[in-house]
GROMACS .gro file of C-alpha atoms in nm:
model
  427
    1UNK     CA    1  -0.722  -4.136   2.661
    2UNK     CA    2  -0.857  -4.392   2.375
    3UNK     CA    3  -1.142  -4.162   2.313
    4UNK     CA    4  -0.885  -3.867   2.247
    5UNK     CA    5  -0.656  -4.088   2.026
    6UNK     CA    6  -0.930  -4.193   1.844
    7UNK     CA    7  -1.039  -3.837   1.743
    8UNK     CA    8  -0.709  -3.707   1.678
    9UNK     CA    9  -0.617  -4.010   1.463
   10UNK     CA   10  -0.931  -3.994   1.251
   11UNK     CA   11  -0.857  -3.615   1.216
   12UNK     CA   12  -0.479  -3.718   1.099
   13UNK     CA   13  -0.615  -3.991   0.865
   14UNK     CA   14  -0.869  -3.738   0.702
   15UNK     CA   15  -0.627  -3.469   0.626
   16UNK     CA   16  -0.355  -3.723   0.520
   17UNK     CA   17  -0.648  -3.837   0.279
   18UNK     CA   18  -0.631  -3.464   0.116
   19UNK     CA   19  -0.965  -3.408   0.261
   20UNK     CA   20  -0.982  -3.001   0.322
   21UNK     CA   21  -0.911  -2.900   0.662
   22UNK     CA   22  -1.211  -2.773   0.740
   23UNK     CA   23  -1.431  -3.059   0.623
   24UNK     CA   24  -1.177  -3.324   0.818
   25UNK     CA   25  -1.241  -3.118   1.122
   26UNK     CA   26  -1.636  -3.124   1.087
   27UNK     CA   27  -1.626  -3.502   0.989
   28UNK     CA   28  -1.405  -3.604   1.286
   29UNK     CA   29  -1.635  -3.407   1.529
   30UNK     CA   30  -1.924  -3.525   1.389
   31UNK     CA   31  -1.825  -3.891   1.387
   32UNK     CA   32  -1.692  -3.859   1.744
   33UNK     CA   33  -2.069  -3.735   1.817
   34UNK     CA   34  -2.253  -3.987   1.679
   35UNK     CA   35  -2.015  -4.284   1.788
   36UNK     CA   36  -1.948  -4.154   2.171
   37UNK     CA   37  -2.222  -3.905   2.230
   38UNK     CA   38  -2.503  -3.949   1.996
   39UNK     CA   39  -2.686  -3.568   2.010
   40UNK     CA   40  -2.929  -3.458   1.779
   41UNK     CA   41  -2.793  -3.250   1.472
   42UNK     CA   42  -2.939  -2.931   1.597
   43UNK     CA   43  -2.715  -2.936   1.922
   44UNK     CA   44  -2.439  -2.949   1.683
   45UNK     CA   45  -2.548  -2.656   1.502
   46UNK     CA   46  -2.633  -2.474   1.831
   47UNK     CA   47  -2.289  -2.560   1.936
   48UNK     CA   48  -2.115  -2.399   1.609
   49UNK     CA   49  -2.350  -2.100   1.674
   50UNK     CA   50  -2.263  -2.038   2.040
   51UNK     CA   51  -1.895  -2.074   1.965
   52UNK     CA   52  -1.886  -1.844   1.679
   53UNK     CA   53  -2.064  -1.566   1.864
   54UNK     CA   54  -1.757  -1.398   1.979
   55UNK     CA   55  -1.750  -1.043   1.955
   56UNK     CA   56  -1.336  -1.054   1.885
   57UNK     CA   57  -1.393  -1.243   1.600
   58UNK     CA   58  -1.518  -0.939   1.422
   59UNK     CA   59  -1.154  -0.816   1.410
   60UNK     CA   60  -1.025  -1.088   1.211
   61UNK     CA   61  -1.166  -0.946   0.850
   62UNK     CA   62  -1.072  -0.604   0.925
   63UNK     CA   63  -0.720  -0.670   0.999
   64UNK     CA   64  -0.742  -0.892   0.706
   65UNK     CA   65  -0.869  -0.601   0.508
   66UNK     CA   66  -0.605  -0.388   0.651
   67UNK     CA   67  -0.325  -0.604   0.484
   68UNK     CA   68  -0.467  -0.631   0.152
   69UNK     CA   69  -0.470  -0.263   0.129
   70UNK     CA   70  -0.113  -0.241   0.239
   71UNK     CA   71  -0.005  -0.465   0.004
   72UNK     CA   72  -0.161  -0.288  -0.270
   73UNK     CA   73  -0.076   0.057  -0.159
   74UNK     CA   74   0.223   0.248  -0.123
   75UNK     CA   75   0.290   0.235   0.254
   76UNK     CA   76   0.487  -0.095   0.243
   77UNK     CA   77   0.746   0.039   0.037
   78UNK     CA   78   0.782   0.386   0.183
   79UNK     CA   79   0.824   0.181   0.501
   80UNK     CA   80   1.089  -0.027   0.353
   81UNK     CA   81   1.279   0.266   0.200
   82UNK     CA   82   1.272   0.434   0.588
   83UNK     CA   83   1.414   0.099   0.717
   84UNK     CA   84   1.710   0.073   0.479
   85UNK     CA   85   1.801   0.412   0.525
   86UNK     CA   86   1.846   0.365   0.884
   87UNK     CA   87   2.042   0.025   0.877
   88UNK     CA   88   2.240   0.091   0.541
   89UNK     CA   89   2.561   0.172   0.673
   90UNK     CA   90   2.586  -0.171   0.821
   91UNK     CA   91   2.749  -0.477   0.655
   92UNK     CA   92   2.460  -0.695   0.588
   93UNK     CA   93   2.234  -0.379   0.587
   94UNK     CA   94   2.001  -0.494   0.298
   95UNK     CA   95   1.912  -0.815   0.470
   96UNK     CA   96   1.873  -0.659   0.806
   97UNK     CA   97   1.658  -0.425   0.641
   98UNK     CA   98   1.432  -0.701   0.504
   99UNK     CA   99   1.390  -0.865   0.852
  100UNK     CA  100   1.309  -0.547   1.035
  101UNK     CA  101   1.073  -0.443   0.725
  102UNK     CA  102   0.904  -0.759   0.758
  103UNK     CA  103   0.876  -0.709   1.141
  104UNK     CA  104   0.749  -0.352   1.060
  105UNK     CA  105   0.452  -0.457   0.820
  106UNK     CA  106   0.360  -0.762   1.028
  107UNK     CA  107   0.290  -0.556   1.275
  108UNK     CA  108   0.045  -0.376   1.060
  109UNK     CA  109  -0.063  -0.627   0.858
  110UNK     CA  110  -0.079  -0.938   1.098
  111UNK     CA  111  -0.029  -1.184   0.760
  112UNK     CA  112   0.280  -1.351   0.692
  113UNK     CA  113   0.170  -1.438   0.331
  114UNK     CA  114   0.116  -1.062   0.269
  115UNK     CA  115   0.437  -0.979   0.429
  116UNK     CA  116   0.636  -1.233   0.197
  117UNK     CA  117   0.479  -1.126  -0.098
  118UNK     CA  118   0.513  -0.731  -0.034
  119UNK     CA  119   0.827  -0.685   0.111
  120UNK     CA  120   0.989  -0.978  -0.090
  121UNK     CA  121   0.863  -0.810  -0.403
  122UNK     CA  122   1.050  -0.513  -0.292
  123UNK     CA  123   1.364  -0.599  -0.132
  124UNK     CA  124   1.457  -0.953  -0.357
  125UNK     CA  125   1.539  -0.807  -0.670
  126UNK     CA  126   1.773  -0.542  -0.427
  127UNK     CA  127   1.949  -0.818  -0.279
  128UNK     CA  128   2.015  -0.971  -0.621
  129UNK     CA  129   2.110  -0.658  -0.757
  130UNK     CA  130   2.400  -0.624  -0.446
  131UNK     CA  131   2.525  -1.003  -0.524
  132UNK     CA  132   2.405  -1.157  -0.212
  133UNK     CA  133   2.384  -1.504  -0.236
  134UNK     CA  134   2.077  -1.636  -0.393
  135UNK     CA  135   2.018  -1.934  -0.094
  136UNK     CA  136   2.048  -1.667   0.182
  137UNK     CA  137   1.852  -1.400   0.062
  138UNK     CA  138   1.559  -1.616   0.007
  139UNK     CA  139   1.581  -1.794   0.338
  140UNK     CA  140   1.627  -1.456   0.563
  141UNK     CA  141   1.301  -1.326   0.359
  142UNK     CA  142   1.102  -1.661   0.404
  143UNK     CA  143   1.170  -1.684   0.769
  144UNK     CA  144   1.091  -1.332   0.843
  145UNK     CA  145   0.818  -1.336   0.705
  146UNK     CA  146   0.640  -1.525   1.010
  147UNK     CA  147   0.672  -1.222   1.219
  148UNK     CA  148   0.316  -1.152   1.090
  149UNK     CA  149   0.210  -1.420   1.313
  150UNK     CA  150   0.398  -1.312   1.632
  151UNK     CA  151   0.438  -0.926   1.631
  152UNK     CA  152   0.060  -0.788   1.699
  153UNK     CA  153  -0.177  -0.764   1.567
  154UNK     CA  154  -0.196  -1.134   1.522
  155UNK     CA  155  -0.491  -1.345   1.391
  156UNK     CA  156  -0.386  -1.670   1.567
  157UNK     CA  157  -0.362  -1.491   1.903
  158UNK     CA  158  -0.737  -1.371   1.882
  159UNK     CA  159  -0.805  -1.693   1.789
  160UNK     CA  160  -0.617  -1.845   2.095
  161UNK     CA  161  -0.742  -1.553   2.335
  162UNK     CA  162  -1.113  -1.641   2.263
  163UNK     CA  163  -1.069  -2.016   2.292
  164UNK     CA  164  -0.891  -1.971   2.629
  165UNK     CA  165  -1.109  -1.718   2.746
  166UNK     CA  166  -0.805  -1.468   2.839
  167UNK     CA  167  -0.742  -1.120   2.730
  168UNK     CA  168  -0.667  -1.043   2.347
  169UNK     CA  169  -0.477  -0.753   2.464
  170UNK     CA  170  -0.259  -0.935   2.712
  171UNK     CA  171  -0.160  -1.171   2.436
  172UNK     CA  172  -0.104  -0.934   2.207
  173UNK     CA  173   0.160  -0.748   2.456
  174UNK     CA  174   0.290  -1.104   2.540
  175UNK     CA  175   0.375  -1.128   2.168
  176UNK     CA  176   0.596  -0.787   2.143
  177UNK     CA  177   0.899  -0.900   2.330
  178UNK     CA  178   0.941  -1.250   2.159
  179UNK     CA  179   0.882  -1.060   1.818
  180UNK     CA  180   1.185  -0.807   1.894
  181UNK     CA  181   1.383  -1.122   2.012
  182UNK     CA  182   1.347  -1.266   1.641
  183UNK     CA  183   1.411  -0.960   1.477
  184UNK     CA  184   1.739  -0.907   1.667
  185UNK     CA  185   1.821  -1.259   1.634
  186UNK     CA  186   1.753  -1.258   1.282
  187UNK     CA  187   1.954  -0.920   1.216
  188UNK     CA  188   2.273  -1.070   1.415
  189UNK     CA  189   2.245  -1.341   1.163
  190UNK     CA  190   2.230  -1.122   0.850
  191UNK     CA  191   2.530  -0.895   1.029
  192UNK     CA  192   2.722  -1.199   1.069
  193UNK     CA  193   2.672  -1.303   0.729
  194UNK     CA  194   2.734  -1.000   0.580
  195UNK     CA  195   3.086  -0.998   0.787
  196UNK     CA  196   3.189  -1.354   0.683
  197UNK     CA  197   3.119  -1.295   0.334
  198UNK     CA  198   3.308  -0.937   0.339
  199UNK     CA  199   2.972  -0.788   0.189
  200UNK     CA  200   3.049  -0.419   0.141
  201UNK     CA  201   2.825  -0.184   0.331
  202UNK     CA  202   2.586   0.056   0.123
  203UNK     CA  203   2.704   0.374   0.118
  204UNK     CA  204   2.539   0.600   0.390
  205UNK     CA  205   2.326   0.853   0.196
  206UNK     CA  206   2.327   1.107   0.508
  207UNK     CA  207   2.092   1.243   0.747
  208UNK     CA  208   1.879   1.474   0.521
  209UNK     CA  209   1.811   1.139   0.332
  210UNK     CA  210   1.699   0.987   0.615
  211UNK     CA  211   1.483   1.276   0.733
  212UNK     CA  212   1.310   1.254   0.367
  213UNK     CA  213   1.262   0.900   0.436
  214UNK     CA  214   1.085   0.982   0.753
  215UNK     CA  215   0.864   1.222   0.600
  216UNK     CA  216   0.759   0.991   0.328
  217UNK     CA  217   0.674   0.732   0.550
  218UNK     CA  218   0.515   0.970   0.826
  219UNK     CA  219   0.148   0.860   0.716
  220UNK     CA  220   0.220   0.514   0.749
  221UNK     CA  221   0.389   0.515   1.066
  222UNK     CA  222   0.109   0.657   1.233
  223UNK     CA  223  -0.083   0.381   1.150
  224UNK     CA  224   0.102   0.107   1.377
  225UNK     CA  225   0.113   0.380   1.653
  226UNK     CA  226  -0.272   0.419   1.609
  227UNK     CA  227  -0.309   0.048   1.638
  228UNK     CA  228  -0.066   0.005   1.985
  229UNK     CA  229  -0.158   0.334   2.146
  230UNK     CA  230  -0.522   0.285   2.101
  231UNK     CA  231  -0.517  -0.083   2.207
  232UNK     CA  232  -0.280  -0.074   2.507
  233UNK     CA  233  -0.413   0.251   2.627
  234UNK     CA  234  -0.758   0.128   2.634
  235UNK     CA  235  -0.901   0.428   2.384
  236UNK     CA  236  -1.014   0.104   2.163
  237UNK     CA  237  -1.086  -0.252   2.211
  238UNK     CA  238  -0.877  -0.493   1.946
  239UNK     CA  239  -1.213  -0.492   1.731
  240UNK     CA  240  -1.223  -0.113   1.708
  241UNK     CA  241  -0.865  -0.091   1.658
  242UNK     CA  242  -0.908  -0.282   1.358
  243UNK     CA  243  -1.181  -0.082   1.212
  244UNK     CA  244  -1.013   0.237   1.262
  245UNK     CA  245  -0.695   0.097   1.122
  246UNK     CA  246  -0.847  -0.025   0.804
  247UNK     CA  247  -1.064   0.317   0.754
  248UNK     CA  248  -0.722   0.482   0.828
  249UNK     CA  249  -0.535   0.287   0.575
  250UNK     CA  250  -0.799   0.355   0.286
  251UNK     CA  251  -0.776   0.752   0.357
  252UNK     CA  252  -0.417   0.758   0.330
  253UNK     CA  253  -0.395   0.513   0.050
  254UNK     CA  254  -0.661   0.659  -0.165
  255UNK     CA  255  -0.662   1.058  -0.078
  256UNK     CA  256  -0.300   1.116  -0.001
  257UNK     CA  257  -0.073   0.848  -0.173
  258UNK     CA  258  -0.329   0.811  -0.437
  259UNK     CA  259  -0.202   0.457  -0.510
  260UNK     CA  260  -0.546   0.241  -0.468
  261UNK     CA  261  -0.879   0.369  -0.609
  262UNK     CA  262  -1.215   0.319  -0.442
  263UNK     CA  263  -1.303   0.076  -0.703
  264UNK     CA  264  -1.009  -0.156  -0.586
  265UNK     CA  265  -1.125  -0.085  -0.235
  266UNK     CA  266  -1.433  -0.259  -0.316
  267UNK     CA  267  -1.252  -0.540  -0.475
  268UNK     CA  268  -0.999  -0.583  -0.153
  269UNK     CA  269  -1.280  -0.572   0.067
  270UNK     CA  270  -1.446  -0.899  -0.092
  271UNK     CA  271  -1.132  -1.055  -0.111
  272UNK     CA  272  -1.093  -1.003   0.262
  273UNK     CA  273  -1.447  -1.105   0.319
  274UNK     CA  274  -1.380  -1.481   0.144
  275UNK     CA  275  -1.054  -1.518   0.342
  276UNK     CA  276  -1.210  -1.432   0.679
  277UNK     CA  277  -1.480  -1.704   0.565
  278UNK     CA  278  -1.239  -1.940   0.516
  279UNK     CA  279  -1.072  -1.907   0.838
  280UNK     CA  280  -1.409  -1.896   1.003
  281UNK     CA  281  -1.524  -2.223   0.856
  282UNK     CA  282  -1.196  -2.404   0.985
  283UNK     CA  283  -1.253  -2.215   1.331
  284UNK     CA  284  -1.603  -2.400   1.328
  285UNK     CA  285  -1.505  -2.713   1.253
  286UNK     CA  286  -1.227  -2.730   1.497
  287UNK     CA  287  -1.464  -2.591   1.753
  288UNK     CA  288  -1.717  -2.930   1.697
  289UNK     CA  289  -1.447  -3.160   1.763
  290UNK     CA  290  -1.299  -2.943   2.034
  291UNK     CA  291  -1.659  -2.935   2.189
  292UNK     CA  292  -1.670  -3.319   2.185
  293UNK     CA  293  -1.326  -3.344   2.367
  294UNK     CA  294  -1.449  -3.116   2.622
  295UNK     CA  295  -1.763  -3.283   2.683
  296UNK     CA  296  -1.618  -3.594   2.748
  297UNK     CA  297  -1.384  -3.447   2.993
  298UNK     CA  298  -1.078  -3.569   2.795
  299UNK     CA  299  -0.876  -3.283   2.906
  300UNK     CA  300  -0.866  -3.370   3.262
  301UNK     CA  301  -0.846  -3.730   3.176
  302UNK     CA  302  -0.554  -3.626   2.992
  303UNK     CA  303  -0.429  -3.413   3.297
  304UNK     CA  304  -0.456  -3.710   3.545
  305UNK     CA  305  -0.263  -3.946   3.291
  306UNK     CA  306   0.021  -3.720   3.211
  307UNK     CA  307   0.103  -3.616   3.585
  308UNK     CA  308   0.134  -3.943   3.675
  309UNK     CA  309   0.403  -4.028   3.463
  310UNK     CA  310   0.575  -3.655   3.408
  311UNK     CA  311   0.643  -3.500   3.744
  312UNK     CA  312   0.883  -3.201   3.630
  313UNK     CA  313   0.737  -2.894   3.484
  314UNK     CA  314   1.053  -2.851   3.258
  315UNK     CA  315   0.966  -3.182   3.078
  316UNK     CA  316   0.629  -3.108   3.039
  317UNK     CA  317   0.721  -2.782   2.868
  318UNK     CA  318   0.999  -2.970   2.632
  319UNK     CA  319   0.702  -3.238   2.521
  320UNK     CA  320   0.502  -2.934   2.451
  321UNK     CA  321   0.752  -2.745   2.244
  322UNK     CA  322   0.816  -3.087   2.030
  323UNK     CA  323   0.460  -3.148   2.003
  324UNK     CA  324   0.375  -2.824   1.876
  325UNK     CA  325   0.696  -2.827   1.615
  326UNK     CA  326   0.527  -3.146   1.465
  327UNK     CA  327   0.169  -3.105   1.450
  328UNK     CA  328   0.268  -2.750   1.295
  329UNK     CA  329   0.438  -2.877   1.018
  330UNK     CA  330   0.117  -3.047   0.874
  331UNK     CA  331  -0.202  -2.861   1.027
  332UNK     CA  332  -0.295  -2.519   0.966
  333UNK     CA  333  -0.219  -2.288   1.257
  334UNK     CA  334  -0.609  -2.192   1.302
  335UNK     CA  335  -0.714  -2.546   1.310
  336UNK     CA  336  -0.413  -2.677   1.514
  337UNK     CA  337  -0.496  -2.346   1.772
  338UNK     CA  338  -0.879  -2.436   1.807
  339UNK     CA  339  -0.808  -2.828   1.851
  340UNK     CA  340  -0.511  -2.824   2.077
  341UNK     CA  341  -0.581  -2.543   2.324
  342UNK     CA  342  -0.915  -2.670   2.475
  343UNK     CA  343  -0.710  -3.011   2.543
  344UNK     CA  344  -0.364  -2.890   2.654
  345UNK     CA  345  -0.455  -2.572   2.835
  346UNK     CA  346  -0.583  -2.727   3.129
  347UNK     CA  347  -0.278  -2.948   3.148
  348UNK     CA  348  -0.045  -2.620   3.126
  349UNK     CA  349  -0.210  -2.525   3.425
  350UNK     CA  350  -0.151  -2.800   3.619
  351UNK     CA  351   0.180  -2.760   3.574
  352UNK     CA  352   0.177  -2.396   3.670
  353UNK     CA  353   0.205  -2.230   3.342
  354UNK     CA  354   0.022  -1.894   3.286
  355UNK     CA  355  -0.244  -1.943   3.026
  356UNK     CA  356  -0.085  -1.618   2.812
  357UNK     CA  357   0.274  -1.791   2.809
  358UNK     CA  358   0.094  -2.112   2.698
  359UNK     CA  359  -0.045  -1.908   2.400
  360UNK     CA  360   0.272  -1.772   2.282
  361UNK     CA  361   0.412  -2.086   2.279
  362UNK     CA  362   0.146  -2.241   2.052
  363UNK     CA  363   0.165  -1.904   1.846
  364UNK     CA  364   0.520  -1.904   1.784
  365UNK     CA  365   0.558  -2.300   1.750
  366UNK     CA  366   0.270  -2.310   1.491
  367UNK     CA  367   0.414  -2.033   1.313
  368UNK     CA  368   0.748  -2.195   1.254
  369UNK     CA  369   0.542  -2.483   1.104
  370UNK     CA  370   0.475  -2.239   0.828
  371UNK     CA  371   0.836  -2.261   0.732
  372UNK     CA  372   0.935  -2.632   0.817
  373UNK     CA  373   0.956  -2.859   0.517
  374UNK     CA  374   0.748  -3.021   0.362
  375UNK     CA  375   0.429  -2.893   0.412
  376UNK     CA  376   0.504  -2.531   0.532
  377UNK     CA  377   0.259  -2.280   0.357
  378UNK     CA  378   0.502  -1.999   0.330
  379UNK     CA  379   0.765  -2.248   0.136
  380UNK     CA  380   0.512  -2.263  -0.133
  381UNK     CA  381   0.414  -1.887  -0.109
  382UNK     CA  382   0.815  -1.833  -0.144
  383UNK     CA  383   0.827  -2.083  -0.446
  384UNK     CA  384   0.584  -1.845  -0.623
  385UNK     CA  385   0.748  -1.531  -0.543
  386UNK     CA  386   1.102  -1.621  -0.622
  387UNK     CA  387   1.049  -1.847  -0.926
  388UNK     CA  388   1.296  -2.122  -0.702
  389UNK     CA  389   1.246  -2.471  -0.691
  390UNK     CA  390   1.068  -2.611  -0.380
  391UNK     CA  391   1.415  -2.813  -0.279
  392UNK     CA  392   1.601  -2.487  -0.311
  393UNK     CA  393   1.355  -2.311  -0.070
  394UNK     CA  394   1.368  -2.591   0.150
  395UNK     CA  395   1.764  -2.596   0.183
  396UNK     CA  396   1.773  -2.188   0.196
  397UNK     CA  397   1.548  -2.165   0.496
  398UNK     CA  398   1.733  -2.422   0.741
  399UNK     CA  399   1.978  -2.186   0.899
  400UNK     CA  400   1.691  -1.926   1.012
  401UNK     CA  401   1.463  -2.226   1.108
  402UNK     CA  402   1.737  -2.323   1.359
  403UNK     CA  403   1.702  -1.976   1.493
  404UNK     CA  404   1.359  -1.995   1.552
  405UNK     CA  405   1.358  -2.325   1.704
  406UNK     CA  406   1.616  -2.181   1.954
  407UNK     CA  407   1.406  -1.890   2.006
  408UNK     CA  408   1.128  -2.089   2.095
  409UNK     CA  409   1.311  -2.292   2.347
  410UNK     CA  410   1.418  -1.934   2.524
  411UNK     CA  411   1.033  -1.834   2.515
  412UNK     CA  412   0.926  -2.154   2.655
  413UNK     CA  413   1.185  -2.141   2.938
  414UNK     CA  414   1.212  -1.819   3.000
  415UNK     CA  415   0.845  -1.695   3.126
  416UNK     CA  416   0.933  -1.328   3.156
  417UNK     CA  417   1.010  -1.288   2.792
  418UNK     CA  418   0.639  -1.303   2.718
  419UNK     CA  419   0.473  -1.190   3.068
  420UNK     CA  420   0.685  -0.909   3.161
  421UNK     CA  421   0.526  -0.664   2.939
  422UNK     CA  422   0.186  -0.794   3.022
  423UNK     CA  423   0.246  -0.762   3.408
  424UNK     CA  424   0.401  -0.416   3.376
  425UNK     CA  425   0.102  -0.275   3.208
  426UNK     CA  426  -0.207  -0.468   3.337
  427UNK     CA  427  -0.127  -0.576   3.660
   0.00000   0.00000   0.00000
């Protein structure tokens, strides 16, 4: 336990010294190896190569590339127009459209930042024009953006499945119901706000308008259909689906919508490669520290110690949720998954938790960290998108943040919310 405390403590000290996360992870792992398990430098290099030699990792740059194409292209606007045409007759129809557009776009791009930048840029001016309170508009948009982490395809889910040695497909399917639950509760929050504030519903444009919106968004709607049907019927692996989806996005944006040029496609590919490289560096650094923890048998030591003092599974689940929420506030989700998964997964199994259920708790909890003050990454993105002060963003996010925390506890204590669909499809 002292070794584990030293390793995590050293990591936190380096992070609070504002050393980049990937370098903090590398240094923590390297120092621990040198002090407590001296090995040649070549061995550490071999550990990195072995851990990164994983086929599923290839999906990450293609999903990022797909998200970048969708941000630059026309698909996002057409999807937003379709969602708004459906929900416009409701009070609070516009913020409900924002929530569901973020869910739909997140299901394609898998990126929270891309979701906030794209959907926020489209819907925020409309919310202002319809005289929604600015604080409410900013809060609901920022909160809805982390649906890109929860609703598959999701890069954090790929990372968890790779580290945990479980099926990526099962983890993806497990994220669907929690994602839908988030969309429903945030939509109810938006509807209740519209009722309380006596917000006038937008005039219904008629079935003909809705039909035209469906027609305009038809090619874009095929994209999530290709992803989900291809993955869950076994036609594609997750990696193959990411490539097919990116190729399809290139075709519709360059040849059908003609919103993106082939020259821009090359630039977006380079940007995606750079971003993917930063994620892989973080993964590699976390793997170094994680390998030290595993080689020293620290997870089993943690299991023995924890079970000696905590006998009830519900207490362990509560402590896990609190731990995830705290760590998610100051540590990047990729690094947090790479460090905590090998440490906590054996412990969760000892308490009878399914690894897939545990992975959804981690991904959702760390995703909430993206909108938790004072270090949530999406809060700073919201500052750039909305041009509001950081303190204003923090106050705006609080009601939706409480909704997310409630959902996290529901998912943690009701396993069928994440396990029912995987059991139906794969068992």
